[in-house]
Coordinates of C-alpha atoms in Angstrom, one line a residue:
M16 CA -51.2 59.3 3.2
A17 CA -51.4 61.3 6.4
K18 CA -47.7 62.1 6.3
R19 CA -48.0 63.3 2.7
R20 CA -50.9 65.5 3.5
A21 CA -49.0 67.0 6.4
R22 CA -46.0 67.7 4.3
N23 CA -48.1 69.2 1.5
Q24 CA -49.8 71.7 3.6
P25 CA -49.2 75.4 2.7
E26 CA -46.3 77.0 4.6
K27 CA -48.6 79.2 6.7
A28 CA -50.8 76.2 7.7
R29 CA -47.6 74.1 8.6
T30 CA -46.3 77.0 10.7
G31 CA -49.6 77.2 12.6
L32 CA -49.7 73.4 13.2
L33 CA -46.1 73.5 14.4
E34 CA -46.9 76.3 16.9
D35 CA -49.9 74.3 18.1
I36 CA -47.9 71.2 18.6
Q37 CA -45.1 73.0 20.3
R38 CA -47.5 74.6 22.8
V39 CA -48.8 71.2 23.8
L40 CA -45.3 69.7 23.9
S41 CA -44.2 72.4 26.3
D42 CA -46.6 70.8 28.8
Q43 CA -46.1 67.2 27.5
P44 CA -42.5 67.0 26.4
D45 CA -42.5 63.2 26.3
N46 CA -45.6 62.9 24.1
V47 CA -44.3 60.5 21.4
E48 CA -47.2 60.9 19.0
L49 CA -46.8 64.7 19.0
L50 CA -43.1 64.5 18.4
M51 CA -43.6 62.2 15.4
A52 CA -46.3 64.6 14.1
K53 CA -43.8 67.5 14.6
S54 CA -41.1 65.6 12.7
I55 CA -43.5 64.9 9.8
I56 CA -44.4 68.5 9.4
Q57 CA -40.8 69.7 9.7
Q58 CA -39.7 67.5 6.8
A59 CA -41.1 70.0 4.3
S60 CA -38.8 72.8 5.5
D61 CA -36.1 71.6 7.9
E62 CA -35.0 68.0 7.6
E63 CA -32.4 68.3 10.3
A64 CA -35.0 69.6 12.8
A65 CA -37.3 66.8 11.6
L66 CA -34.6 64.3 12.3
A67 CA -34.0 65.7 15.8
S68 CA -37.7 65.4 16.6
A69 CA -37.8 61.8 15.2
R70 CA -34.8 60.8 17.3
R71 CA -36.3 62.3 20.4
A72 CA -39.5 60.3 19.8
R73 CA -37.4 57.1 19.3
S74 CA -35.4 57.7 22.4
L75 CA -38.7 57.8 24.4
A76 CA -40.2 54.7 22.6
P77 CA -37.3 52.6 21.2
D78 CA -39.6 49.5 20.8
N79 CA -42.2 51.4 18.9
A80 CA -42.0 50.4 15.2
Q81 CA -43.4 53.8 14.1
T82 CA -40.6 55.8 15.7
V83 CA -37.9 53.5 14.2
I84 CA -39.4 53.6 10.7
L85 CA -40.0 57.3 10.8
E86 CA -36.3 58.0 11.6
A87 CA -35.0 55.4 9.1
S88 CA -37.3 56.8 6.4
L89 CA -36.1 60.3 7.1
L90 CA -32.4 59.3 6.9
K91 CA -33.0 57.6 3.5
Q92 CA -34.8 60.8 2.4
M93 CA -31.7 62.8 3.4
S94 CA -29.5 60.5 1.3
R95 CA -28.0 58.8 4.4
P96 CA -28.9 55.2 3.7
E97 CA -26.0 53.6 5.6
E98 CA -27.2 55.3 8.8
A99 CA -30.7 54.2 8.1
L100 CA -29.6 50.5 7.7
N101 CA -27.4 50.7 10.8
L102 CA -30.4 52.0 12.8
L103 CA -32.7 49.2 11.4
Q104 CA -30.1 46.5 12.0
E105 CA -29.7 47.7 15.6
S106 CA -33.4 47.9 16.1
V107 CA -33.9 44.3 14.7
S108 CA -31.3 43.1 17.1
Q109 CA -32.9 44.7 20.0
A110 CA -36.5 43.7 19.0
P111 CA -36.1 40.5 17.0
D112 CA -39.8 39.7 17.2
N113 CA -41.0 43.0 15.9
I114 CA -42.3 42.1 12.4
R115 CA -42.9 45.7 11.2
I116 CA -39.3 46.8 11.9
R117 CA -37.8 43.6 10.4
R118 CA -40.0 43.9 7.3
F119 CA -38.9 47.5 6.7
Y120 CA -35.3 46.5 7.2
A121 CA -35.7 43.7 4.7
R122 CA -37.2 46.0 2.1
S123 CA -34.5 48.6 2.7
L124 CA -31.8 45.9 2.1
F125 CA -33.4 44.7 -1.2
A126 CA -31.7 47.2 -3.5
V127 CA -28.2 47.1 -1.8
D128 CA -27.9 43.7 -0.3
P129 CA -30.2 41.1 -1.8
Q130 CA -28.6 38.2 0.1
G131 CA -29.2 40.1 3.4
A132 CA -32.7 40.9 2.3
A133 CA -33.4 37.2 1.5
E134 CA -32.2 36.2 4.9
Q135 CA -34.5 38.7 6.6
F136 CA -37.5 37.7 4.5
Q137 CA -36.9 34.1 5.4
V138 CA -36.9 34.9 9.1
L139 CA -40.2 36.9 8.5
Q140 CA -41.7 33.9 6.7
K141 CA -41.0 31.7 9.7
M142 CA -42.7 34.3 11.9
A143 CA -45.7 34.5 9.6
P144 CA -45.7 31.6 7.1
N145 CA -48.8 32.6 5.1
D146 CA -48.1 36.3 4.8
S147 CA -48.4 37.1 1.1
D148 CA -46.3 40.3 1.1
T149 CA -43.4 38.4 2.7
M150 CA -43.8 35.6 0.2
F151 CA -43.8 38.0 -2.8
F152 CA -40.8 40.1 -1.7
L153 CA -38.9 36.9 -0.8
A154 CA -39.6 35.6 -4.3
L155 CA -38.4 38.9 -5.9
T156 CA -35.2 38.8 -3.9
L157 CA -34.6 35.2 -4.8
T158 CA -35.1 36.0 -8.4
R159 CA -32.6 38.8 -8.2
L160 CA -30.1 36.3 -6.7
Q161 CA -30.9 34.0 -9.7
R162 CA -32.2 31.3 -7.3
Y163 CA -35.0 30.6 -9.8
D164 CA -36.3 27.3 -8.5
E165 CA -36.8 28.8 -5.0
A166 CA -38.3 31.9 -6.4
S167 CA -40.7 30.0 -8.5
A168 CA -41.8 27.9 -5.5
Q169 CA -42.8 31.1 -3.7
F170 CA -44.6 32.6 -6.7
N171 CA -46.5 29.3 -7.2
Q172 CA -47.5 29.4 -3.6
L173 CA -49.0 32.8 -4.2
L174 CA -51.0 31.4 -7.1
E175 CA -52.2 28.6 -4.9
Q176 CA -53.4 31.1 -2.3
G177 CA -55.0 33.2 -5.0
V178 CA -53.2 36.4 -4.0
R179 CA -51.0 38.7 -6.2
T180 CA -51.7 36.3 -9.1
D181 CA -51.0 38.8 -11.8
E182 CA -47.7 39.7 -10.3
A183 CA -46.8 36.1 -9.7
N184 CA -47.6 35.1 -13.3
Y185 CA -45.7 38.0 -14.7
H186 CA -42.5 37.2 -12.7
L187 CA -42.9 33.5 -13.4
G188 CA -42.9 34.5 -17.1
L189 CA -39.7 36.5 -16.6
I190 CA -38.1 33.5 -14.9
A191 CA -39.2 31.2 -17.7
L192 CA -37.6 33.6 -20.2
E193 CA -34.3 33.6 -18.3
Q194 CA -34.4 29.8 -18.5
K195 CA -35.1 29.8 -22.2
Q196 CA -38.6 28.3 -21.7
T197 CA -40.3 30.6 -24.2
R198 CA -43.6 28.7 -24.6
Q199 CA -44.0 28.5 -20.8
A200 CA -43.2 32.2 -20.5
L201 CA -45.8 33.1 -23.1
E202 CA -48.4 31.1 -21.1
Y203 CA -47.6 33.0 -17.9
F204 CA -47.7 36.4 -19.6
R205 CA -51.1 35.6 -21.1
R206 CA -52.5 34.9 -17.7
V207 CA -51.7 38.5 -16.5
G208 CA -54.9 40.5 -16.2
P209 CA -55.5 44.2 -16.3
G210 CA -53.4 45.8 -13.6
Q211 CA -50.0 47.0 -12.7
E212 CA -48.1 44.3 -14.7
Y213 CA -50.5 44.1 -17.6
L214 CA -48.8 46.4 -20.2
S215 CA -45.4 45.0 -19.3
A216 CA -46.7 41.5 -19.8
T217 CA -48.3 42.5 -23.1
S218 CA -45.0 44.0 -24.2
Q219 CA -43.2 40.7 -23.4
I220 CA -45.8 38.8 -25.4
A221 CA -45.1 41.1 -28.3
R222 CA -41.3 40.5 -28.1
I223 CA -41.8 36.7 -28.0
L224 CA -44.1 36.8 -31.1
L225 CA -41.8 39.1 -33.0
A226 CA -38.8 36.9 -32.2
A227 CA -40.7 34.0 -33.6
D228 CA -41.6 36.0 -36.7
Q229 CA -45.3 35.9 -35.8
R230 CA -46.2 39.5 -36.7
D231 CA -49.8 38.6 -37.6
A232 CA -50.3 36.8 -34.3
L233 CA -49.0 39.9 -32.5
Q234 CA -51.5 42.1 -34.3
R235 CA -54.4 39.7 -33.6
H236 CA -53.3 39.6 -29.9
F237 CA -53.5 43.4 -29.6
A238 CA -56.8 43.5 -31.4
A239 CA -58.3 40.9 -29.1
Q240 CA -57.0 42.6 -26.0
R241 CA -58.5 45.9 -27.1
A242 CA -61.8 44.2 -27.7
E243 CA -61.7 42.6 -24.3
H244 CA -60.4 45.6 -22.3
D245 CA -61.9 48.7 -23.8
M246 CA -60.7 50.9 -21.0
L247 CA -57.1 50.1 -21.9
S248 CA -57.7 50.6 -25.7
V249 CA -55.6 53.8 -25.9
S250 CA -52.7 52.4 -23.9
L251 CA -52.7 49.2 -26.1
F252 CA -52.7 51.3 -29.3
V253 CA -49.8 53.4 -28.0
L254 CA -47.9 50.3 -27.0
E255 CA -48.4 48.4 -30.3
A256 CA -47.6 51.5 -32.3
D257 CA -44.4 52.0 -30.3
I258 CA -43.3 48.4 -30.9
F259 CA -43.6 48.9 -34.7
A260 CA -41.9 52.3 -34.5
Q261 CA -39.0 50.6 -32.7
L262 CA -38.8 48.2 -35.6
G263 CA -38.5 51.1 -38.0
D264 CA -42.0 50.3 -39.5
Y265 CA -43.3 53.9 -39.2
T266 CA -46.0 53.3 -41.7
T267 CA -47.7 50.6 -39.7
S268 CA -47.2 52.6 -36.5
I269 CA -48.9 55.7 -37.9
A270 CA -51.7 53.6 -39.4
L271 CA -52.4 52.1 -36.0
L272 CA -52.5 55.6 -34.4
N273 CA -54.7 56.9 -37.2
Q274 CA -57.1 54.0 -36.4
A275 CA -56.9 54.8 -32.7
L276 CA -57.7 58.5 -33.2
A277 CA -60.7 57.5 -35.4
E278 CA -62.0 55.7 -32.3
H279 CA -60.7 58.1 -29.7
D280 CA -60.9 61.6 -31.3
N281 CA -58.3 64.1 -30.1
D282 CA -56.9 61.9 -27.4
T283 CA -53.7 63.7 -26.4
R284 CA -51.7 60.5 -25.7
L285 CA -52.4 59.3 -29.2
L286 CA -51.6 62.6 -30.8
Y287 CA -48.3 62.8 -28.9
A288 CA -47.4 59.3 -30.0
R289 CA -48.2 60.0 -33.6
A290 CA -46.2 63.3 -33.5
L291 CA -43.1 61.5 -32.3
T292 CA -43.5 58.8 -34.9
A293 CA -44.1 61.4 -37.6
E294 CA -40.9 63.1 -36.6
K295 CA -39.0 59.8 -36.8
K296 CA -40.5 59.4 -40.3
Q297 CA -39.2 62.9 -41.1
D298 CA -42.7 64.3 -41.6
I299 CA -42.1 67.3 -39.5
A300 CA -45.2 69.2 -40.6
A301 CA -47.5 66.4 -39.5
A302 CA -45.7 66.1 -36.2
E303 CA -46.1 69.8 -35.6
R304 CA -49.8 69.7 -36.4
D305 CA -50.4 67.0 -33.8
L306 CA -48.4 68.8 -31.1
R307 CA -50.3 72.0 -31.8
R308 CA -53.6 70.0 -31.6
I309 CA -52.5 68.9 -28.1
L310 CA -51.7 72.5 -27.1
A311 CA -55.0 73.8 -28.4
Q312 CA -56.6 71.5 -25.8
E313 CA -54.0 71.7 -23.1
P314 CA -51.9 74.9 -23.5
D315 CA -49.7 74.0 -20.5
N316 CA -49.0 70.4 -21.6
A317 CA -45.3 70.2 -20.7
M318 CA -44.5 67.2 -22.9
A319 CA -46.0 68.7 -25.9
L320 CA -44.3 72.1 -25.3
N321 CA -41.0 70.4 -24.8
A322 CA -41.3 68.2 -27.9
L323 CA -42.4 71.1 -30.0
G324 CA -39.5 73.2 -28.8
Y325 CA -37.0 70.5 -29.6
M326 CA -38.6 69.9 -33.0
L327 CA -38.5 73.5 -34.0
T328 CA -34.9 73.7 -32.9
N329 CA -33.7 70.6 -34.7
H330 CA -35.8 70.9 -37.9
S331 CA -36.2 74.6 -38.5
E332 CA -34.7 78.0 -38.2
R333 CA -37.5 79.2 -35.9
H334 CA -35.3 79.2 -32.9
A335 CA -37.0 82.2 -31.2
E336 CA -40.3 80.4 -31.3
A337 CA -38.6 77.2 -30.1
Y338 CA -37.2 79.1 -27.1

């Protein structure tokens, strides 16, 4: 958060901060904290200079996890991922007991070398057996490697500890689907509460019910979820309407959005969803009305402006207005 705030300072403020830091550095050239602060501020305007400052800081404190992670993060930001991984690998070799560096290395490997990431997470687990973050990322990595039994064991351990339960249930559901255990998958997805994975889990439930030709059960599920989680009502209406729109059932989709707007008058997400569905139904006049209702409330709404521009281009001769 502090890094983001520093980078997002206005240019004049950043320049002033850099001048202040440089004045102190002229007297304290080996101040690692100041060199890192200087690097963070420089990232907004001069990445090469920021990298030089970060490397200077690391040369003074090579065993400091913050200096290593700062330089590796900057290299990744500069689209130099191989250099970042080489740096992290070297740092792990030099400081094998440093958990923070090894954890950052493992997460950096996740996208490009899941086998290597799994090996690093397994080392981390031996160093800190009950660390829930390590357990979770090891489970994700094992899932990616299709080592489903090992992954499930890690996710179930999280459930036993009572941590990351929604994420664990969601990913156990995905594993069950991969193994054609549909009923078990449905149970896992139903256990996911409101949070980061909730809408994805609800979408998976919908797919399972539709595949089983249980459309009524799907609609009952959404209605029950809206009643239980009022704060998520709009998101659930949009999701359910989108599912029916993808099936080509635009009438049911719009009926749901009409119901939603009766409960949540002028909600821009609902109006936008209804506009897109109306366009698919070839009711261009209704789609335009909803987009203009959004713009009456939010004149700079980029999604509505973009959608209306495309709609006028594709379905009318009002090209100047579209432009």
